[in-house]
């Protein structure tokens, strides 16, 4: 009886782990292009809130969602900001590709650097 319970528990645990892995792999946006596509196909703001990292939900408002949803994007960009003590750089990468490719690297002007530093606080 104990072996049967252990076997059933193992099967249930394995099923849960596989289900979580499949969900994360196939149903979670991996880059900016997938995120944009996900947002444009969602029906309501409550679904968008599931995509927001815990603790950051105050950074996205319903009006932002409606604006993005009601318009077609001219371009979807994907950027990485790297900060050093006295400089910041923006790296533009290729959205929607299997492996990221660098498209451009630029040092940020001081006023834009300060803007991004304030957002990150």
mmCIF file of C-alpha atoms in Angstrom:
data_model
loop_
_atom_site.group_PDB
_atom_site.id
_atom_site.type_symbol
_atom_site.label_atom_id
_atom_site.label_comp_id
_atom_site.label_asym_id
_atom_site.label_seq_id
_atom_site.Cartn_x
_atom_site.Cartn_y
_atom_site.Cartn_z
ATOM 1 C CA UNK A 1 0.000 0.000 0.000
ATOM 2 C CA UNK A 2 2.813 2.416 0.838
ATOM 3 C CA UNK A 3 4.524 1.732 -2.486
ATOM 4 C CA UNK A 4 1.282 2.373 -4.351
ATOM 5 C CA UNK A 5 0.760 5.696 -2.583
ATOM 6 C CA UNK A 6 4.364 6.682 -3.284
ATOM 7 C CA UNK A 7 3.987 5.718 -6.940
ATOM 8 C CA UNK A 8 0.753 7.727 -7.275
ATOM 9 C CA UNK A 9 2.304 10.715 -5.530
ATOM 10 C CA UNK A 10 5.294 10.518 -7.879
ATOM 11 C CA UNK A 11 3.024 10.425 -10.935
ATOM 12 C CA UNK A 12 1.030 13.431 -9.669
ATOM 13 C CA UNK A 13 4.194 15.369 -8.842
ATOM 14 C CA UNK A 14 5.699 14.588 -12.239
ATOM 15 C CA UNK A 15 2.478 15.660 -13.988
ATOM 16 C CA UNK A 16 2.445 18.980 -12.119
ATOM 17 C CA UNK A 17 6.106 19.666 -12.944
ATOM 18 C CA UNK A 18 5.553 18.865 -16.629
ATOM 19 C CA UNK A 19 2.426 21.055 -16.762
ATOM 20 C CA UNK A 20 4.274 24.014 -15.229
ATOM 21 C CA UNK A 21 7.213 23.543 -17.600
ATOM 22 C CA UNK A 22 4.939 23.358 -20.662
ATOM 23 C CA UNK A 23 3.051 26.482 -19.557
ATOM 24 C CA UNK A 24 6.252 28.447 -18.995
ATOM 25 C CA UNK A 25 7.775 27.263 -22.268
ATOM 26 C CA UNK A 26 4.849 27.705 -24.623
ATOM 27 C CA UNK A 27 2.466 30.204 -23.034
ATOM 28 C CA UNK A 28 4.708 32.899 -21.531
ATOM 29 C CA UNK A 29 6.096 35.706 -23.725
ATOM 30 C CA UNK A 30 9.875 35.351 -24.194
ATOM 31 C CA UNK A 31 10.653 38.664 -25.881
ATOM 32 C CA UNK A 32 9.175 42.052 -26.759
ATOM 33 C CA UNK A 33 7.453 40.854 -29.923
ATOM 34 C CA UNK A 34 5.700 37.965 -28.147
ATOM 35 C CA UNK A 35 4.696 40.301 -25.317
ATOM 36 C CA UNK A 36 3.186 42.791 -27.787
ATOM 37 C CA UNK A 37 1.288 40.013 -29.548
ATOM 38 C CA UNK A 38 0.039 38.652 -26.225
ATOM 39 C CA UNK A 39 -1.211 42.083 -25.115
ATOM 40 C CA UNK A 40 -3.004 42.796 -28.394
ATOM 41 C CA UNK A 41 -4.911 39.483 -28.275
ATOM 42 C CA UNK A 42 -5.964 39.703 -24.614
ATOM 43 C CA UNK A 43 -9.583 40.617 -24.011
ATOM 44 C CA UNK A 44 -9.362 42.631 -20.789
ATOM 45 C CA UNK A 45 -6.997 44.367 -18.414
ATOM 46 C CA UNK A 46 -7.284 41.644 -15.763
ATOM 47 C CA UNK A 47 -5.574 39.211 -18.157
ATOM 48 C CA UNK A 48 -2.735 41.701 -18.703
ATOM 49 C CA UNK A 49 -2.200 41.925 -14.967
ATOM 50 C CA UNK A 50 -1.230 38.232 -14.972
ATOM 51 C CA UNK A 51 1.759 39.159 -17.182
ATOM 52 C CA UNK A 52 3.037 41.791 -14.738
ATOM 53 C CA UNK A 53 5.727 40.825 -12.261
ATOM 54 C CA UNK A 54 4.484 40.910 -8.658
ATOM 55 C CA UNK A 55 5.100 44.268 -7.067
ATOM 56 C CA UNK A 56 5.138 46.151 -10.399
ATOM 57 C CA UNK A 57 1.412 46.158 -11.125
ATOM 58 C CA UNK A 58 1.172 49.874 -10.277
ATOM 59 C CA UNK A 59 3.411 50.650 -13.264
ATOM 60 C CA UNK A 60 0.794 49.577 -15.840
ATOM 61 C CA UNK A 61 -2.618 51.202 -15.995
ATOM 62 C CA UNK A 62 -5.822 50.280 -17.793
ATOM 63 C CA UNK A 63 -5.454 53.333 -20.085
ATOM 64 C CA UNK A 64 -2.004 52.073 -21.169
ATOM 65 C CA UNK A 65 -3.481 48.688 -22.067
ATOM 66 C CA UNK A 66 -6.372 50.270 -24.003
ATOM 67 C CA UNK A 67 -4.010 52.557 -25.925
ATOM 68 C CA UNK A 68 -1.745 49.643 -26.963
ATOM 69 C CA UNK A 69 -4.672 47.353 -27.777
ATOM 70 C CA UNK A 70 -6.524 49.913 -29.923
ATOM 71 C CA UNK A 71 -3.567 50.724 -32.181
ATOM 72 C CA UNK A 72 -1.171 48.815 -34.389
ATOM 73 C CA UNK A 73 2.480 49.247 -33.517
ATOM 74 C CA UNK A 74 4.735 50.884 -36.082
ATOM 75 C CA UNK A 75 7.661 48.988 -34.623
ATOM 76 C CA UNK A 76 8.394 46.686 -31.699
ATOM 77 C CA UNK A 77 11.815 47.267 -30.190
ATOM 78 C CA UNK A 78 13.660 45.326 -27.555
ATOM 79 C CA UNK A 79 16.240 47.076 -25.398
ATOM 80 C CA UNK A 80 18.579 46.286 -22.535
ATOM 81 C CA UNK A 81 19.898 49.006 -20.245
ATOM 82 C CA UNK A 82 23.285 48.508 -18.628
ATOM 83 C CA UNK A 83 24.255 50.913 -15.868
ATOM 84 C CA UNK A 84 27.683 51.645 -14.548
ATOM 85 C CA UNK A 85 28.512 54.113 -11.774
ATOM 86 C CA UNK A 86 28.740 57.105 -14.105
ATOM 87 C CA UNK A 87 27.410 55.860 -17.471
ATOM 88 C CA UNK A 88 24.463 53.986 -18.922
ATOM 89 C CA UNK A 89 24.252 52.166 -22.224
ATOM 90 C CA UNK A 90 21.277 50.977 -24.197
ATOM 91 C CA UNK A 91 21.631 47.844 -26.303
ATOM 92 C CA UNK A 92 19.024 47.326 -29.000
ATOM 93 C CA UNK A 93 18.446 43.634 -29.639
ATOM 94 C CA UNK A 94 16.429 41.724 -32.189
ATOM 95 C CA UNK A 95 12.859 41.017 -30.967
ATOM 96 C CA UNK A 96 11.230 37.768 -31.952
ATOM 97 C CA UNK A 97 14.420 35.875 -32.815
ATOM 98 C CA UNK A 98 15.356 32.559 -31.247
ATOM 99 C CA UNK A 99 18.708 33.918 -30.088
ATOM 100 C CA UNK A 100 19.184 37.618 -29.340
ATOM 101 C CA UNK A 101 21.330 39.560 -31.769
ATOM 102 C CA UNK A 102 22.770 42.993 -31.018
ATOM 103 C CA UNK A 103 21.550 45.645 -33.432
ATOM 104 C CA UNK A 104 23.052 48.758 -31.794
ATOM 105 C CA UNK A 105 24.811 50.037 -28.652
ATOM 106 C CA UNK A 106 24.602 53.669 -27.567
ATOM 107 C CA UNK A 107 25.615 55.584 -24.465
ATOM 108 C CA UNK A 108 22.624 57.389 -22.991
ATOM 109 C CA UNK A 109 22.667 61.178 -22.611
ATOM 110 C CA UNK A 110 22.634 62.252 -18.958
ATOM 111 C CA UNK A 111 18.995 63.427 -18.901
ATOM 112 C CA UNK A 112 17.707 60.148 -20.343
ATOM 113 C CA UNK A 113 19.989 58.201 -17.993
ATOM 114 C CA UNK A 114 18.455 60.072 -15.035
ATOM 115 C CA UNK A 115 14.966 59.290 -16.326
ATOM 116 C CA UNK A 116 15.654 55.543 -16.385
ATOM 117 C CA UNK A 117 17.364 55.667 -13.003
ATOM 118 C CA UNK A 118 14.175 57.191 -11.536
ATOM 119 C CA UNK A 119 11.972 54.465 -13.091
ATOM 120 C CA UNK A 120 14.107 51.745 -11.534
ATOM 121 C CA UNK A 121 13.645 53.036 -7.998
#
